[in-house]
mmCIF file of C-alpha atoms in Angstrom:
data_model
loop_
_atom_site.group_PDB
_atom_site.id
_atom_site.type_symbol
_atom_site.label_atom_id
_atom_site.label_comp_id
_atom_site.label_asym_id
_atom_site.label_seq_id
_atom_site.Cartn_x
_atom_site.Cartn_y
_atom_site.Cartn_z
ATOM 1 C CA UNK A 1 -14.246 20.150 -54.109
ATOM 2 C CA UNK A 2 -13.240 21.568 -57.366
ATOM 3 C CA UNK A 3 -15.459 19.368 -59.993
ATOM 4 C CA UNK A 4 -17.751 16.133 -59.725
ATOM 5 C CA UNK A 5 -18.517 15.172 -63.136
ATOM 6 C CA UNK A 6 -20.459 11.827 -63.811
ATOM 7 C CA UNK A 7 -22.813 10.186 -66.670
ATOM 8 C CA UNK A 8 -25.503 7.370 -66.758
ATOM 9 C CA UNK A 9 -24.988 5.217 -69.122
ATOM 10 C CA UNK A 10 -26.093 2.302 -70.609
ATOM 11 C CA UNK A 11 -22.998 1.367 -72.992
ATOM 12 C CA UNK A 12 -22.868 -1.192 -75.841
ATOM 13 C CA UNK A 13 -19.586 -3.606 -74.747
ATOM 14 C CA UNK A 14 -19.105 -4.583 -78.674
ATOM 15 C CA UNK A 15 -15.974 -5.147 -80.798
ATOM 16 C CA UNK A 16 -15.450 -2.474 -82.711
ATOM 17 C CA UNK A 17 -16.899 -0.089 -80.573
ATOM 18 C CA UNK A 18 -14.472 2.357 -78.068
ATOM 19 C CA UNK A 19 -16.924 4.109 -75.630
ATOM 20 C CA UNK A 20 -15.145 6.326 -73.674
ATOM 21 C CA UNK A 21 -15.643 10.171 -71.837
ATOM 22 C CA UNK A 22 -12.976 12.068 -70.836
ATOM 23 C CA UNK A 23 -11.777 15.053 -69.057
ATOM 24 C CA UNK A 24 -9.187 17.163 -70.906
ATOM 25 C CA UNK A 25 -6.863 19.910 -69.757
ATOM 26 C CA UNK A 26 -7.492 23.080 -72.270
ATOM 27 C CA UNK A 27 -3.415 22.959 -73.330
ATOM 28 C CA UNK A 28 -4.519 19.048 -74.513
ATOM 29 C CA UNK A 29 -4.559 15.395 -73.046
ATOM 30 C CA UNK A 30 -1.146 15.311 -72.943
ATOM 31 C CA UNK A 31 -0.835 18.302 -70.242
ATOM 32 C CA UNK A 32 -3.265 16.258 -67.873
ATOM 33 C CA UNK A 33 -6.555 13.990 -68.544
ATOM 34 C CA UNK A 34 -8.725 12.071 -66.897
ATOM 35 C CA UNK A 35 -11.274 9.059 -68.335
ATOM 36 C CA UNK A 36 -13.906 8.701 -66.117
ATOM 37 C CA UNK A 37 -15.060 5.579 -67.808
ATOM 38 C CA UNK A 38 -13.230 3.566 -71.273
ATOM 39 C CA UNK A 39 -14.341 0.271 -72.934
ATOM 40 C CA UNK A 40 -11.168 -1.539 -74.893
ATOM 41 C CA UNK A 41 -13.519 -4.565 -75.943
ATOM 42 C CA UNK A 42 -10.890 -5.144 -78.623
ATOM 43 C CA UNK A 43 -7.981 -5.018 -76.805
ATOM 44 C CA UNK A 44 -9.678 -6.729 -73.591
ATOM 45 C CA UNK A 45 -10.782 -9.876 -75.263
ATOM 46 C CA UNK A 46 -7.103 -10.396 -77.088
ATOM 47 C CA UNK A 47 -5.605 -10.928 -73.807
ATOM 48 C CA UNK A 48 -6.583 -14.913 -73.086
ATOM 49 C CA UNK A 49 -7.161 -13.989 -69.280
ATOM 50 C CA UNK A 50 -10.102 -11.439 -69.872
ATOM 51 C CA UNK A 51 -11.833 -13.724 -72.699
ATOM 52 C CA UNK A 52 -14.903 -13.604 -70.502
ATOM 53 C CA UNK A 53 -16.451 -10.834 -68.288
ATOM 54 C CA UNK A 54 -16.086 -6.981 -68.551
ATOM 55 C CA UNK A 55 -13.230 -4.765 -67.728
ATOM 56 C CA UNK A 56 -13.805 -1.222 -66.562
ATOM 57 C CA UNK A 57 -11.154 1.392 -67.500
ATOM 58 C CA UNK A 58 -10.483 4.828 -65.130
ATOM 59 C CA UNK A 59 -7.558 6.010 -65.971
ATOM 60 C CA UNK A 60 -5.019 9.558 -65.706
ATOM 61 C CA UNK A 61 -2.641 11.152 -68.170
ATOM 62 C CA UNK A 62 -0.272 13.921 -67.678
ATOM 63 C CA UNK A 63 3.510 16.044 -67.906
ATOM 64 C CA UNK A 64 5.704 14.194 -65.723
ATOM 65 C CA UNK A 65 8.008 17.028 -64.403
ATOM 66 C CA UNK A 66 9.864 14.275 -62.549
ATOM 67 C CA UNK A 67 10.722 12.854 -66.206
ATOM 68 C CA UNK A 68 12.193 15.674 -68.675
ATOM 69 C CA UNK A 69 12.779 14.832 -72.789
ATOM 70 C CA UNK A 70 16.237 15.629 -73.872
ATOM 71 C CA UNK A 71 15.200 19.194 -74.236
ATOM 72 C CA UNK A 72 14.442 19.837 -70.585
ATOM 73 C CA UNK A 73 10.598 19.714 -70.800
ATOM 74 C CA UNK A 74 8.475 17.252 -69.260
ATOM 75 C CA UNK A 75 7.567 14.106 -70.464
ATOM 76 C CA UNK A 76 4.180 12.904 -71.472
ATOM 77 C CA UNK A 77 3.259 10.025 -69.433
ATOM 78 C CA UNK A 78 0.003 7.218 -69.904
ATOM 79 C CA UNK A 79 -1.545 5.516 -67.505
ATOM 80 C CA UNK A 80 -0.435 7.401 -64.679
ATOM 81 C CA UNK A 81 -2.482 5.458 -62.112
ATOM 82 C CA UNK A 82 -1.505 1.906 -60.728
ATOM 83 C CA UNK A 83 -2.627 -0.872 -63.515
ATOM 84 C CA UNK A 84 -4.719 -2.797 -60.231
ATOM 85 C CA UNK A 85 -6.350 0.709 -59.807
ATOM 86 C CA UNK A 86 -6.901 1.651 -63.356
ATOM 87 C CA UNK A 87 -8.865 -1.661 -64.740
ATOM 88 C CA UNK A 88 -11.156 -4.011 -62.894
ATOM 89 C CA UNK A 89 -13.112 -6.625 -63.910
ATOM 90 C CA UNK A 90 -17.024 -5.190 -63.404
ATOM 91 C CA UNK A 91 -19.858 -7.735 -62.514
ATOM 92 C CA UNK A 92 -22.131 -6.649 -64.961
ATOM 93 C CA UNK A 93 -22.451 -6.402 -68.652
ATOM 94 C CA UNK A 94 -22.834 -2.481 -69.118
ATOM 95 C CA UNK A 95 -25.002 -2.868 -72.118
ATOM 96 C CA UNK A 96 -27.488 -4.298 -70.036
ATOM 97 C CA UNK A 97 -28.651 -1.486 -67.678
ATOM 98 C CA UNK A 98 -27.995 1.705 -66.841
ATOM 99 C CA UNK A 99 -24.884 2.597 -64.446
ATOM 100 C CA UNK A 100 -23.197 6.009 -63.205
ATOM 101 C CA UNK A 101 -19.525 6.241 -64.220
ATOM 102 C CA UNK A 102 -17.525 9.249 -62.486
ATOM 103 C CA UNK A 103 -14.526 11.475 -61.102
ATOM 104 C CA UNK A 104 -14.156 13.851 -58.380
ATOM 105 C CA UNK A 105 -11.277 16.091 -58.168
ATOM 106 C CA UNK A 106 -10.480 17.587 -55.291
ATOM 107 C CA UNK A 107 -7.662 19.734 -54.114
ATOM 108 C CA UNK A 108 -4.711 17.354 -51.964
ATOM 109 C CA UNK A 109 -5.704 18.413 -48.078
ATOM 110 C CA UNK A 110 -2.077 18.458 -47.049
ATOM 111 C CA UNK A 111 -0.555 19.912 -50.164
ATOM 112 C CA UNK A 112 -3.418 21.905 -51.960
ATOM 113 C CA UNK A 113 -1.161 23.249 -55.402
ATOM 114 C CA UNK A 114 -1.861 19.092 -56.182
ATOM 115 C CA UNK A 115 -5.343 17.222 -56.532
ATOM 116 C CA UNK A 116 -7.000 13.962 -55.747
ATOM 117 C CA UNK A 117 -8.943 12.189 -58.249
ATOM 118 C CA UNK A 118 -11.257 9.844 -56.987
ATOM 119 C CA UNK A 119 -13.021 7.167 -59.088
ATOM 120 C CA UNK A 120 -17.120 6.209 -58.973
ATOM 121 C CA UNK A 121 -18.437 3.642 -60.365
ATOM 122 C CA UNK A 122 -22.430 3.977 -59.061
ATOM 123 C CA UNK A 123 -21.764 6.539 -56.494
ATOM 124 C CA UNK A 124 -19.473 4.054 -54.872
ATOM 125 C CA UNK A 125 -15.277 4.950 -54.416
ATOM 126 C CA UNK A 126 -13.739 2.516 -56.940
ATOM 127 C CA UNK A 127 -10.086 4.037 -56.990
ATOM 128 C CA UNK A 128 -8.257 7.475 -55.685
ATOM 129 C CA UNK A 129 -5.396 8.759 -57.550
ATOM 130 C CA UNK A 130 -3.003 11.620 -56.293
ATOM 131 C CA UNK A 131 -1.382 14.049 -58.451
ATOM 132 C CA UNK A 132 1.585 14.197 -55.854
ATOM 133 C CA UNK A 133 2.650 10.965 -55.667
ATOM 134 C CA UNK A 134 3.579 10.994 -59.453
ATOM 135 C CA UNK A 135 4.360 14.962 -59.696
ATOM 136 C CA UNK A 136 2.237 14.954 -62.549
ATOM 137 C CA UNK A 137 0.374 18.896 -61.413
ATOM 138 C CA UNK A 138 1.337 21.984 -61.500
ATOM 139 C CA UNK A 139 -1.533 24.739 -59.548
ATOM 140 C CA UNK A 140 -0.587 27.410 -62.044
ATOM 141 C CA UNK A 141 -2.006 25.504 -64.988
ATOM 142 C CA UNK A 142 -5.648 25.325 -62.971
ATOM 143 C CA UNK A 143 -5.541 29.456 -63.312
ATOM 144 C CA UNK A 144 -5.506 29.030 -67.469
ATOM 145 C CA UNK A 145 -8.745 26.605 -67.543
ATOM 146 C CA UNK A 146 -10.839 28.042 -64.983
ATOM 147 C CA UNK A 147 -13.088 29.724 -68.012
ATOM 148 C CA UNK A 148 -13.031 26.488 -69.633
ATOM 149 C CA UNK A 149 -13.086 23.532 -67.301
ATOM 150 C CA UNK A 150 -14.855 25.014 -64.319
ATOM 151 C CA UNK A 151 -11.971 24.031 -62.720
ATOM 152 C CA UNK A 152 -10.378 26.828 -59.953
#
């Protein structure tokens, strides 16, 4: 186990609000970040088939060193995790009660330089993402965050 961070919260599912929390990499979101829990009331209820209920957003970002810019570095990519995997519809109204939203990262047990990023929704697996399926980690970059992340 390298980190288990979660929050209870009871969060207002409004337009105009965007509640989020995220995890961020101490080089930016754009080297790697994780959102433990998002809200995109706005954008949810645009799309005609999510006019009703609530939609729960867990979701990774991170360099792509599969996918390199013209200039050789690696490209910035959103939404690394599967679109079934990174919303679901949620069978409550979150403004309603309290609920814990989560990650834990762990390091990959067959390849440990990569991590696995699994997804709680009240203590209970909702969705496990894996760094080496998209080549999105590097283990180098955990050494430069350890003082600021927690992170090993």
């Amino acid at each position: 186990l390298y980190s288990r961070i979660e929050i209870k919260a009871k969060i207002p599912y409004e337009f105009g609000t965007w509640m989020a929390l995220w995890l961020r990499h101490c080089n930016g979101a754009n080297t790697f970040e994780i959102d433990l829990q998002e809200f995109f009331v706005n954008e949810d209820r645009r799309d005609p088939m999510k006019e009703k209920g609530f939609y729960l957003h867990q979701t990774v970002h991170g360099l792509n060193y599969d996918d390199k810019t013209s200039d050789g570095k690696p490209k910035t990519t959103y939404n690394n995790n599967y679109r079934e995997d990174r919303i679901k519809e949620i069978d409550f109204d979150p403004a309603q009660d309290f609920h814990v939203y989560g990650a834990q990262i762990d390091p990959e047990p067959s390849d440990p330089k990569n991590l696995v990023v699994t997804f709680l929704l009240d203590g209970r697996v909702r969705s496990v993402f894996r760094t080496k399926l998209f080549n999105l980690w590097r283990r180098p970059c955990l050494g430069c965050c350890h003082h600021r992340t927690g992170w090993r």
